[in-house]
Amino acid sequence: MSEHGGVTTEVRRSRWYLALAGAIAGGAGVAVAHALTNLLNARATPIQSVAEVVIAITPGPVAELLIGLVGRNDKPILVAGVTLAVLGLGALAGVLSARSRVLPNLVFLAMFVLAFVAALVRPGFTAVSVLPLAAGAVTWVVLLAVLVDAVPEERPAEAERPVGSRRFVLLAGATTVLAIGVGVSGRFFGRSRRAIETTRRLLRLPATRGVAPAGAEVGLAGLTPWRVPNNAFYRIDTALVLPAIDPTEWRLRVHGMVDREVTLTYQDLLDTELTEAWVTLCCVSNEVGGDLIGNAWWSGVRIADVLARAGVSPDADAVKQTSADGWTCGTPIEALTDGRDALLAVAMNGRPLPVDHGFPVRMVVPGLYGFVSATKWVVDLEVTRFDKFTAYWTERGWSAQGPVKTQSRIEVPRNRDEVASGRVRVGGQAWAQHTGIERVEVRLDGNAWAEAVLGGVPSTDTWVQWSATLDVPPGDHTLAVRATDKSGYTQTAAIADVVPDGATGWHTIGFTAS
Ligand SMILES: Nc1nc2c(c(=O)[nH]1)N[C@H]1C(S)=C(S)[C@@H](COP(=O)(O)O)O[C@H]1N2
Ligand SMILES: [Mo]
């Protein structure tokens, strides 16, 4: 190796050591903050708080695009991204420490301030929530100093391995192992989340499990069950950390344009006679043919009764809801008081609400998309006017009003399936909540529309299974479906995007018969 070459490699190697030292310090800080968050039962780790703020400030279209790219993995990817950013900035601090003592600590200070502000603007901020962050920051500063001190000095003229590199490798390795250990141990400290799960499991509610109407299942293998089990129910929310709410501490405040403010406890709800109903919930982000829809038996208290207790001003036209995690939406008072089963639900399919579906209390309103009605972990109802507020999704380009659009989908066969030619049974679901489905038709290739057989339903508030038997010759085929609702409206073929108020178009698939 020429002397010149030796110089370059060694200078770079030193840089790498410094960067490594900084990244390890950064990661160790994250691990310490994580473990302490669990130990103290703080609501969220600093990483999670920052990730939540990233979610909150990401413009709607950008969020749509990213979720389109990574799907349901958006949250884990975001958390990993923020963690990598800390490691990267840590590395930067390491490299900067070659030049100055102050600069690297400024990097850590900037990260500290950012995470502090993130924690501050999220709901549930307490002095305790700063401790994990503070401990993480101290870890950064101390470990960076220790590790940088151990980075072998540049000695261009000497041998290939800088003096003292063994010591650095040992120290860095030990720190990394220790940090991982601390980080992982954090999961054994956490009590609050598990305590809530235990509380939930032990709850005995006066809720029944519901009986599906006769013939709800058309009996076609491959169809989603008419009643979707809780653990298979789609989940949509902006929560990175699920709210852990003890039902004995839960309160619902009803205020705004009312005669008298009302505050309800969980026990108040249980002491009221529960209304129970089958309601199909669906997401406005459901693409044509998508799976962001599910049907369950909900038990809860009629929102109309709660509003009546508060006394709603005749000038009000909306109820703005806020969840424990700071999400908001607005629902027309009309939809909450016109006699439909609009509920403050405490049970889903006869069980206390699962934590990820809103435990202890959520709203369910037949006929409206979830983003304008189905607030999970609901804690606040403000009676107001639509012209007086904006809500989480309306601030991101979505509509303020969200009645469900009449839709249908094919589940059997699946797109690109191969089936045996001859008599082929096809099927799926159709829905027009609170209007009801009158008719479903399918069309094979360019043939005439053929009417499907419908399964049984208990009301107009649920989806309906449909099936049809078609004569299918060998070859490639397309199959389309369309529904007509009880208002007489037949689904339009015009394709509309999910933004701002729900997709339209006929679900159409391709399959091969052999
Ligand atoms: N607190 C809170 N509630 C929420 C949301 C949310 O992001 N946060 N998302 C809404 C949306 S967009 C839908 S479609 C439904 C989904 O309910 P599920 O997850 O129980 O299926 O919840 C609604 N309630
Ligand atoms: Mo949604």
Coordinates of C-alpha atoms and ligand atoms in Angstrom, one line a residue:
M1 CA 0.0 0.0 0.0
S2 CA 1.4 3.4 -0.9
E3 CA 1.8 5.9 1.8
H4 CA -0.7 8.1 0.1
G5 CA -3.3 5.3 -0.1
G6 CA -2.7 4.5 3.5
V7 CA -3.5 8.0 4.6
T8 CA -6.8 8.1 2.8
T9 CA -8.0 4.7 4.0
E10 CA -7.1 5.6 7.6
V11 CA -8.7 9.0 7.6
R12 CA -11.9 7.4 6.3
R13 CA -11.8 4.6 8.7
S14 CA -11.6 7.1 11.6
R15 CA -14.6 8.9 10.3
W16 CA -16.5 5.6 10.1
Y17 CA -15.6 4.9 13.7
L18 CA -16.9 8.3 14.8
A19 CA -20.1 7.8 12.9
L20 CA -20.5 4.4 14.4
A21 CA -19.9 5.7 17.9
G22 CA -22.6 8.4 17.3
A23 CA -25.1 5.9 15.8
I24 CA -24.6 3.5 18.7
A25 CA -25.1 6.4 21.2
G26 CA -28.2 7.4 19.3
G27 CA -29.6 3.9 19.3
A28 CA -28.8 3.4 23.0
G29 CA -30.7 6.6 23.8
V30 CA -33.7 5.2 21.9
A31 CA -33.5 1.9 23.9
V32 CA -33.2 3.6 27.2
A33 CA -36.2 5.9 26.5
H34 CA -38.2 2.9 25.3
A35 CA -37.6 0.9 28.4
L36 CA -38.3 3.8 30.7
T37 CA -41.5 4.6 28.8
N38 CA -42.7 1.1 29.7
L39 CA -41.4 1.2 33.2
L40 CA -43.2 4.5 33.9
N41 CA -46.3 3.5 32.0
A42 CA -45.9 6.7 30.0
R43 CA -48.3 6.9 27.0
A44 CA -45.8 6.8 24.2
T45 CA -42.1 6.5 23.5
P46 CA -40.4 9.7 22.1
I47 CA -40.0 7.9 18.8
Q48 CA -43.8 7.2 18.8
S49 CA -44.6 10.8 19.7
V50 CA -42.5 12.1 16.8
A51 CA -44.0 9.5 14.4
E52 CA -47.5 10.6 15.5
V53 CA -46.7 14.2 14.7
V54 CA -45.3 13.1 11.3
I55 CA -48.7 11.4 10.7
A56 CA -50.6 14.5 11.9
I57 CA -48.7 16.9 9.7
T58 CA -48.5 14.8 6.5
P59 CA -50.8 16.3 3.9
G60 CA -53.7 14.1 2.9
P61 CA -52.6 13.4 -0.7
V62 CA -49.1 12.5 0.4
A63 CA -50.4 10.1 3.1
E64 CA -52.7 8.5 0.5
L65 CA -49.7 8.0 -1.9
L66 CA -47.5 6.5 0.8
I67 CA -50.2 4.2 2.2
G68 CA -50.8 3.2 -1.4
L69 CA -47.2 2.2 -1.7
V70 CA -46.7 0.4 1.6
G71 CA -50.2 -0.5 2.6
R72 CA -50.9 -1.5 6.2
N73 CA -47.2 -1.5 7.0
D74 CA -47.3 2.3 7.1
K75 CA -47.0 2.6 10.9
P76 CA -44.1 0.1 11.5
I77 CA -42.3 1.7 8.5
L78 CA -42.8 5.1 10.0
V79 CA -41.5 4.1 13.4
A80 CA -38.5 2.4 11.8
G81 CA -37.9 5.5 9.7
V82 CA -37.8 7.8 12.8
T83 CA -35.5 5.4 14.6
L84 CA -33.2 5.3 11.6
A85 CA -33.2 9.1 11.5
V86 CA -32.0 9.1 15.1
L87 CA -29.2 6.7 14.3
G88 CA -28.3 8.8 11.3
L89 CA -28.3 12.0 13.2
G90 CA -26.3 10.2 15.9
A91 CA -23.8 9.3 13.3
L92 CA -23.6 12.9 12.2
A93 CA -23.0 14.0 15.8
G94 CA -20.2 11.4 15.9
V95 CA -18.5 12.7 12.8
L96 CA -18.9 16.3 14.0
S97 CA -17.2 15.5 17.2
A98 CA -13.9 15.4 15.3
R99 CA -14.2 19.2 14.9
S100 CA -15.9 20.4 18.0
R101 CA -17.2 19.5 21.4
V102 CA -20.3 21.6 21.1
L103 CA -21.6 20.7 17.6
P104 CA -22.5 17.1 18.3
N105 CA -24.3 18.0 21.5
L106 CA -26.3 20.6 19.5
V107 CA -27.5 17.8 17.2
F108 CA -28.7 15.8 20.3
L109 CA -30.2 19.0 21.8
A110 CA -32.1 19.6 18.5
M111 CA -33.4 16.0 18.6
F112 CA -34.4 16.4 22.2
V113 CA -36.3 19.7 21.5
L114 CA -38.1 18.1 18.6
A115 CA -39.2 15.1 20.6
F116 CA -40.2 17.3 23.5
V117 CA -42.4 19.4 21.4
A118 CA -43.9 16.3 19.8
A119 CA -44.8 14.9 23.2
L120 CA -46.1 18.3 24.2
V121 CA -48.6 18.7 21.3
R122 CA -49.9 15.1 21.6
P123 CA -52.7 14.4 24.1
G124 CA -51.8 12.9 27.4
F125 CA -48.7 15.0 28.0
T126 CA -47.5 14.8 31.6
A127 CA -44.2 15.6 33.4
V128 CA -43.6 11.8 33.5
S129 CA -43.7 11.6 29.7
V130 CA -40.5 13.8 29.6
L131 CA -38.5 11.5 31.8
P132 CA -37.8 8.8 29.2
L133 CA -36.8 11.4 26.7
A134 CA -34.5 13.1 29.2
A135 CA -32.9 9.8 30.1
G136 CA -32.4 9.1 26.4
A137 CA -30.8 12.4 25.8
V138 CA -28.4 12.0 28.8
T139 CA -27.5 8.5 27.4
W140 CA -26.7 10.1 24.0
V141 CA -24.4 12.7 25.4
V142 CA -22.6 10.5 27.9
L143 CA -22.2 7.5 25.5
L144 CA -21.1 9.7 22.7
A145 CA -18.3 11.2 24.9
V146 CA -17.3 7.8 26.1
L147 CA -17.3 6.1 22.7
V148 CA -15.7 9.0 20.8
D149 CA -12.9 8.9 23.4
A150 CA -12.3 5.3 22.6
V151 CA -12.1 5.9 18.8
P152 CA -8.6 5.0 17.8
E153 CA -6.5 8.1 16.9
E154 CA -5.5 8.7 13.3
R155 CA -1.9 7.7 12.8
P156 CA -1.4 7.9 9.0
A157 CA 2.2 6.7 9.1
E158 CA 1.5 3.6 11.2
A159 CA 0.2 0.1 10.5
E160 CA -3.1 -0.7 8.8
R161 CA -5.0 -1.1 12.0
P162 CA -5.1 2.1 14.0
V163 CA -3.9 1.7 17.6
G164 CA -6.6 0.9 20.1
S165 CA -9.2 -0.2 17.6
R166 CA -9.6 -3.4 19.6
R167 CA -10.7 -1.5 22.6
F168 CA -13.2 0.5 20.6
V169 CA -14.7 -2.5 18.9
L170 CA -15.1 -4.2 22.3
L171 CA -16.6 -1.1 23.9
A172 CA -18.9 -0.4 21.0
G173 CA -20.0 -4.1 20.8
A174 CA -20.7 -4.2 24.5
T175 CA -22.7 -1.0 24.4
T176 CA -24.8 -2.3 21.5
V177 CA -25.6 -5.5 23.2
L178 CA -26.5 -3.7 26.4
A179 CA -28.7 -1.2 24.5
I180 CA -30.5 -4.0 22.8
G181 CA -31.0 -5.8 26.1
V182 CA -32.4 -2.7 27.7
G183 CA -34.7 -2.0 24.8
V184 CA -36.0 -5.5 24.7
S185 CA -36.4 -5.7 28.5
G186 CA -38.8 -2.8 28.2
R187 CA -41.5 -5.0 26.9
F188 CA -41.6 -6.9 30.2
F189 CA -42.0 -3.7 32.3
G190 CA -45.1 -2.4 30.5
R191 CA -48.1 -2.8 32.7
S192 CA -50.8 -0.3 31.5
R193 CA -51.5 -2.0 28.2
R194 CA -51.7 -5.5 29.7
A195 CA -53.7 -4.2 32.7
I196 CA -56.3 -2.8 30.3
E197 CA -56.4 -6.1 28.4
T198 CA -57.0 -8.0 31.6
T199 CA -59.7 -5.6 32.8
R200 CA -61.3 -6.0 29.4
R201 CA -61.2 -9.8 29.5
L202 CA -62.7 -9.9 33.0
L203 CA -65.6 -7.5 32.1
R204 CA -69.1 -9.1 32.0
L205 CA -71.4 -6.9 30.1
P206 CA -75.2 -7.2 29.7
A207 CA -74.6 -7.7 26.0
T208 CA -75.8 -10.7 23.9
R209 CA -74.0 -12.3 21.0
G210 CA -76.7 -11.7 18.4
V211 CA -78.3 -14.2 16.1
A212 CA -77.7 -13.9 12.4
P213 CA -81.0 -13.9 10.4
A214 CA -82.0 -17.1 8.6
G215 CA -80.2 -17.5 5.3
A216 CA -77.7 -14.7 5.9
E217 CA -75.0 -17.0 4.6
V218 CA -75.7 -18.0 1.0
G219 CA -73.4 -21.0 1.6
L220 CA -70.7 -20.4 -0.9
A221 CA -67.1 -21.4 0.1
G222 CA -64.7 -18.4 -0.1
L223 CA -67.1 -15.7 1.0
T224 CA -66.3 -13.6 4.1
P225 CA -68.6 -14.7 6.9
W226 CA -71.8 -12.5 7.1
R227 CA -70.8 -11.8 10.8
V228 CA -67.2 -10.8 10.8
P229 CA -65.4 -12.0 13.9
N230 CA -63.7 -9.3 16.0
N231 CA -60.2 -10.5 15.2
A232 CA -60.8 -10.5 11.5
F233 CA -62.6 -7.1 11.4
Y234 CA -60.8 -4.4 9.3
R235 CA -59.0 -1.8 11.3
I236 CA -58.5 1.9 10.3
D237 CA -57.2 4.6 12.6
T238 CA -54.4 7.1 12.9
A239 CA -53.3 5.8 16.3
L240 CA -49.7 4.7 16.6
V241 CA -50.2 3.9 20.3
L242 CA -53.6 2.5 21.1
P243 CA -55.2 4.4 23.9
A244 CA -55.2 2.4 27.1
I245 CA -58.3 3.5 28.9
D246 CA -59.4 2.1 32.2
P247 CA -63.2 2.0 31.9
T248 CA -63.6 3.1 35.5
E249 CA -61.7 6.3 34.5
W250 CA -63.5 6.8 31.2
R251 CA -65.8 9.9 31.0
L252 CA -67.8 11.2 28.1
R253 CA -68.4 14.9 28.1
V254 CA -71.4 16.2 26.2
H255 CA -71.4 19.9 25.8
G256 CA -71.6 22.8 23.3
M257 CA -75.0 24.0 22.0
V258 CA -76.9 22.2 24.8
D259 CA -79.2 23.2 27.6
R260 CA -77.0 21.4 30.2
E261 CA -73.7 19.7 30.0
V262 CA -73.7 16.0 30.7
T263 CA -70.9 13.8 31.8
L264 CA -71.3 10.0 31.5
T265 CA -69.3 7.2 33.1
Y266 CA -68.9 3.7 31.8
Q267 CA -71.2 2.5 34.6
D268 CA -73.8 5.0 33.5
L269 CA -73.9 3.4 30.1
L270 CA -74.1 -0.1 31.5
D271 CA -77.0 1.0 33.8
T272 CA -78.9 2.1 30.7
E273 CA -80.8 -0.5 28.7
L274 CA -78.5 -1.5 25.9
T275 CA -79.7 -1.3 22.3
E276 CA -78.3 -4.1 20.1
A277 CA -78.1 -4.2 16.3
W278 CA -76.4 -5.6 13.3
V279 CA -74.5 -2.8 11.6
T280 CA -72.1 -3.0 8.7
L281 CA -69.2 -0.5 9.1
C282 CA -67.2 0.6 6.1
C283 CA -64.4 2.9 5.3
V284 CA -64.5 5.7 2.8
S285 CA -61.1 4.6 1.7
N286 CA -62.4 1.3 0.5
E287 CA -61.6 0.9 -3.2
V288 CA -64.1 -0.8 -5.4
G289 CA -63.7 -4.5 -4.5
G290 CA -61.8 -3.6 -1.4
D291 CA -61.9 -5.2 2.0
L292 CA -62.3 -2.2 4.4
I293 CA -65.8 -3.3 5.4
G294 CA -67.2 -5.6 8.1
N295 CA -70.5 -6.5 9.8
A296 CA -70.9 -7.0 13.5
W297 CA -73.5 -7.1 16.3
W298 CA -73.1 -4.0 18.3
S299 CA -74.4 -3.3 21.8
G300 CA -74.6 0.2 23.2
V301 CA -76.6 3.2 24.3
R302 CA -78.6 5.2 21.9
I303 CA -76.8 8.5 21.1
A304 CA -80.2 10.2 20.7
D305 CA -81.1 9.5 24.3
V306 CA -77.8 11.0 25.5
L307 CA -78.3 14.1 23.3
A308 CA -81.9 14.4 24.7
R309 CA -80.6 14.4 28.2
A310 CA -78.3 17.3 27.3
G311 CA -81.0 19.2 25.4
V312 CA -79.8 20.1 21.9
S313 CA -80.2 23.6 20.6
P314 CA -82.4 23.8 17.5
D315 CA -79.6 25.8 15.7
A316 CA -77.1 23.0 16.0
D317 CA -76.7 20.6 13.1
A318 CA -73.6 18.6 14.0
V319 CA -71.9 16.6 16.8
K320 CA -68.2 16.9 16.8
Q321 CA -66.5 13.9 18.4
T322 CA -63.1 13.8 19.9
S323 CA -61.2 10.6 20.8
A324 CA -58.8 10.0 23.6
D325 CA -56.0 10.1 21.0
G326 CA -57.1 13.5 19.7
W327 CA -58.8 12.3 16.5
T328 CA -62.0 14.2 15.5
C329 CA -64.9 13.9 13.2
G330 CA -68.4 15.5 12.7
T331 CA -71.7 13.7 12.3
P332 CA -75.0 15.3 11.3
I333 CA -77.4 15.5 14.3
E334 CA -80.1 14.3 11.9
A335 CA -78.4 10.9 11.5
L336 CA -78.0 10.6 15.3
T337 CA -81.6 11.4 16.2
D338 CA -83.8 10.1 13.3
G339 CA -84.5 6.8 14.9
R340 CA -81.7 4.7 13.4
D341 CA -79.5 2.6 15.7
A342 CA -76.8 5.3 16.2
L343 CA -74.9 3.9 19.3
L344 CA -72.3 4.6 21.9
A345 CA -71.2 1.0 21.6
V346 CA -69.6 -0.9 24.4
A347 CA -69.7 -4.4 22.9
M348 CA -68.9 -5.9 19.5
N349 CA -70.2 -9.4 18.7
G350 CA -71.2 -9.8 22.4
R351 CA -67.7 -9.0 23.8
P352 CA -66.4 -5.8 25.2
L353 CA -65.0 -3.7 22.4
P354 CA -61.5 -4.9 21.5
V355 CA -58.9 -2.3 22.3
D356 CA -58.1 -1.6 18.6
H357 CA -61.8 -1.2 17.9
G358 CA -62.3 1.6 20.5
F359 CA -62.4 0.1 24.0
P360 CA -64.1 1.1 26.2
V361 CA -66.6 3.1 24.1
R362 CA -66.9 4.0 20.4
M363 CA -69.6 5.4 18.1
V364 CA -71.4 3.4 15.4
V365 CA -73.8 5.1 13.1
P366 CA -75.6 3.0 10.4
G367 CA -75.4 4.6 6.9
L368 CA -72.3 6.8 7.3
Y369 CA -68.7 6.0 6.6
G370 CA -66.5 5.5 9.6
F371 CA -64.5 8.7 9.1
V372 CA -67.5 10.9 9.8
S373 CA -69.2 8.8 12.5
A374 CA -67.4 5.8 14.1
T375 CA -65.1 7.5 16.6
K376 CA -63.2 4.9 18.6
W377 CA -62.1 5.7 22.2
V378 CA -64.6 8.5 22.1
V379 CA -64.4 10.9 25.1
D380 CA -66.1 14.1 24.0
L381 CA -69.3 15.1 22.1
E382 CA -69.6 18.7 21.2
V383 CA -73.0 19.8 19.9
T384 CA -72.2 22.4 17.3
R385 CA -72.6 23.5 13.6
F386 CA -70.8 22.2 10.6
D387 CA -69.9 25.8 9.6
K388 CA -68.1 26.2 13.0
F389 CA -65.4 23.5 12.9
T390 CA -63.2 21.3 10.8
A391 CA -62.2 17.7 11.7
Y392 CA -59.2 15.4 11.2
W393 CA -60.1 14.2 7.6
T394 CA -61.9 17.3 6.4
E395 CA -58.6 19.2 7.1
R396 CA -57.0 16.8 4.7
G397 CA -59.2 17.2 1.7
W398 CA -62.0 14.8 2.5
S399 CA -65.7 15.6 2.6
A400 CA -67.5 16.8 5.7
Q401 CA -70.4 14.6 4.9
G402 CA -70.1 10.9 4.3
P403 CA -73.2 8.9 3.6
V404 CA -72.3 5.4 2.4
K405 CA -72.4 4.9 -1.3
T406 CA -74.3 1.8 -2.6
Q407 CA -71.7 -0.8 -3.5
S408 CA -71.1 -4.4 -4.3
R409 CA -68.2 -6.8 -4.7
I410 CA -67.3 -10.2 -6.1
E411 CA -65.4 -12.5 -3.7
V412 CA -65.8 -15.8 -5.6
P413 CA -64.1 -16.3 -8.0
R414 CA -61.2 -14.1 -7.1
N415 CA -59.5 -12.0 -9.8
R416 CA -57.4 -14.2 -12.1
D417 CA -58.8 -17.5 -10.6
E418 CA -59.0 -20.6 -12.7
V419 CA -62.3 -22.5 -12.5
A420 CA -63.8 -25.5 -14.2
S421 CA -66.1 -24.5 -17.1
G422 CA -69.8 -25.4 -17.0
R423 CA -72.1 -24.3 -14.2
V424 CA -70.1 -21.9 -12.1
R425 CA -71.4 -20.4 -8.8
V426 CA -70.2 -16.9 -8.1
G427 CA -70.9 -14.6 -5.1
G428 CA -70.0 -11.7 -2.9
Q429 CA -71.7 -8.9 -0.9
A430 CA -73.6 -5.7 -1.6
W431 CA -74.4 -2.9 0.8
A432 CA -76.3 0.4 1.0
Q433 CA -76.5 0.8 4.8
H434 CA -79.7 2.4 6.1
T435 CA -81.2 2.3 2.5
G436 CA -81.0 -1.4 1.9
I437 CA -80.2 -3.6 -1.1
E438 CA -83.1 -4.4 -3.5
R439 CA -81.3 -6.3 -6.2
V440 CA -77.9 -7.5 -7.3
E441 CA -77.0 -8.3 -10.9
V442 CA -74.0 -9.9 -12.5
R443 CA -72.8 -9.8 -16.0
L444 CA -70.5 -12.3 -17.7
D445 CA -68.5 -10.8 -20.5
G446 CA -70.9 -8.9 -22.8
N447 CA -73.9 -10.9 -21.9
A448 CA -77.2 -9.6 -20.4
W449 CA -77.3 -8.8 -16.7
A450 CA -78.5 -11.7 -14.6
E451 CA -80.2 -11.3 -11.3
A452 CA -78.4 -12.8 -8.2
V453 CA -80.0 -14.6 -5.3
L454 CA -79.8 -12.5 -2.0
G455 CA -79.1 -13.8 1.5
G456 CA -81.2 -12.9 4.5
V457 CA -80.8 -9.6 6.3
P458 CA -82.2 -8.3 9.6
S459 CA -82.6 -4.7 8.5
T460 CA -81.4 -2.2 5.9
D461 CA -78.3 -1.5 8.0
T462 CA -76.2 -4.5 7.0
W463 CA -74.5 -5.9 3.9
V464 CA -76.1 -8.8 2.1
Q465 CA -74.5 -11.8 0.6
W466 CA -75.4 -12.6 -3.0
S467 CA -74.8 -15.6 -5.3
A468 CA -75.5 -16.5 -8.9
T469 CA -75.0 -19.6 -11.0
L470 CA -73.7 -18.9 -14.5
D471 CA -73.0 -21.0 -17.6
V472 CA -69.4 -20.5 -18.3
P473 CA -67.7 -21.8 -21.4
P474 CA -63.9 -22.6 -21.4
G475 CA -61.8 -19.5 -22.0
D476 CA -61.0 -16.1 -20.4
H477 CA -63.9 -14.1 -18.9
T478 CA -64.8 -10.9 -17.1
L479 CA -67.4 -10.7 -14.5
A480 CA -69.0 -7.5 -13.3
V481 CA -71.5 -6.8 -10.5
R482 CA -73.8 -4.0 -9.7
A483 CA -76.4 -3.4 -7.0
T484 CA -79.7 -1.5 -6.9
D485 CA -80.7 -0.1 -3.5
K486 CA -84.2 0.3 -2.1
S487 CA -84.4 3.9 -3.2
G488 CA -84.3 2.6 -6.7
Y489 CA -80.7 3.8 -7.4
T490 CA -78.5 1.5 -9.5
Q491 CA -74.8 1.7 -9.0
T492 CA -73.1 3.9 -11.6
A493 CA -70.4 2.5 -13.8
A494 CA -68.6 5.8 -13.6
I495 CA -65.3 5.3 -11.7
A496 CA -64.7 7.7 -8.8
D497 CA -61.7 7.8 -6.6
V498 CA -62.1 7.2 -2.8
V499 CA -61.2 10.9 -2.2
P500 CA -63.2 13.0 -1.1
D501 CA -66.4 10.9 -0.3
G502 CA -66.1 7.3 -1.5
A503 CA -65.4 5.3 -4.6
T504 CA -67.9 4.4 -7.3
G505 CA -67.8 2.0 -10.2
W506 CA -68.7 -1.7 -10.8
H507 CA -66.4 -4.3 -9.3
T508 CA -65.1 -6.3 -12.3
I509 CA -62.8 -9.2 -12.3
G510 CA -61.1 -11.5 -14.8
F511 CA -61.0 -15.3 -14.6
T512 CA -60.3 -18.3 -16.7
A513 CA -62.5 -21.4 -17.2
S514 CA -60.9 -24.6 -18.4
Ligands
LIG1 N1 -60.1 7.6 17.3 C1 -60.3 7.2 16.1 N2 -61.5 6.7 15.7 C2 -61.7 6.4 14.4 C3 -60.7 6.5 13.4 C4 -59.4 7.1 13.9 O1 -58.5 7.3 13.1 N3 -59.3 7.4 15.2 N4 -60.9 6.2 12.1 C5 -62.3 6.1 11.7 C6 -62.4 5.4 10.4 S1 -61.8 6.2 9.0 C7 -63.0 4.2 10.2 S2 -63.3 3.6 8.7 C8 -63.5 3.4 11.4 C9 -62.9 2.1 11.4 O2 -63.3 1.3 12.5 P1 -62.6 -0.1 12.8 O3 -61.1 0.1 12.9 O4 -63.2 -0.6 14.1 O5 -63.0 -1.0 11.7 O6 -63.1 4.1 12.6 C10 -63.2 5.5 12.7 N5 -62.9 5.9 14.0
MO2 MO -62.3 5.1 7.2

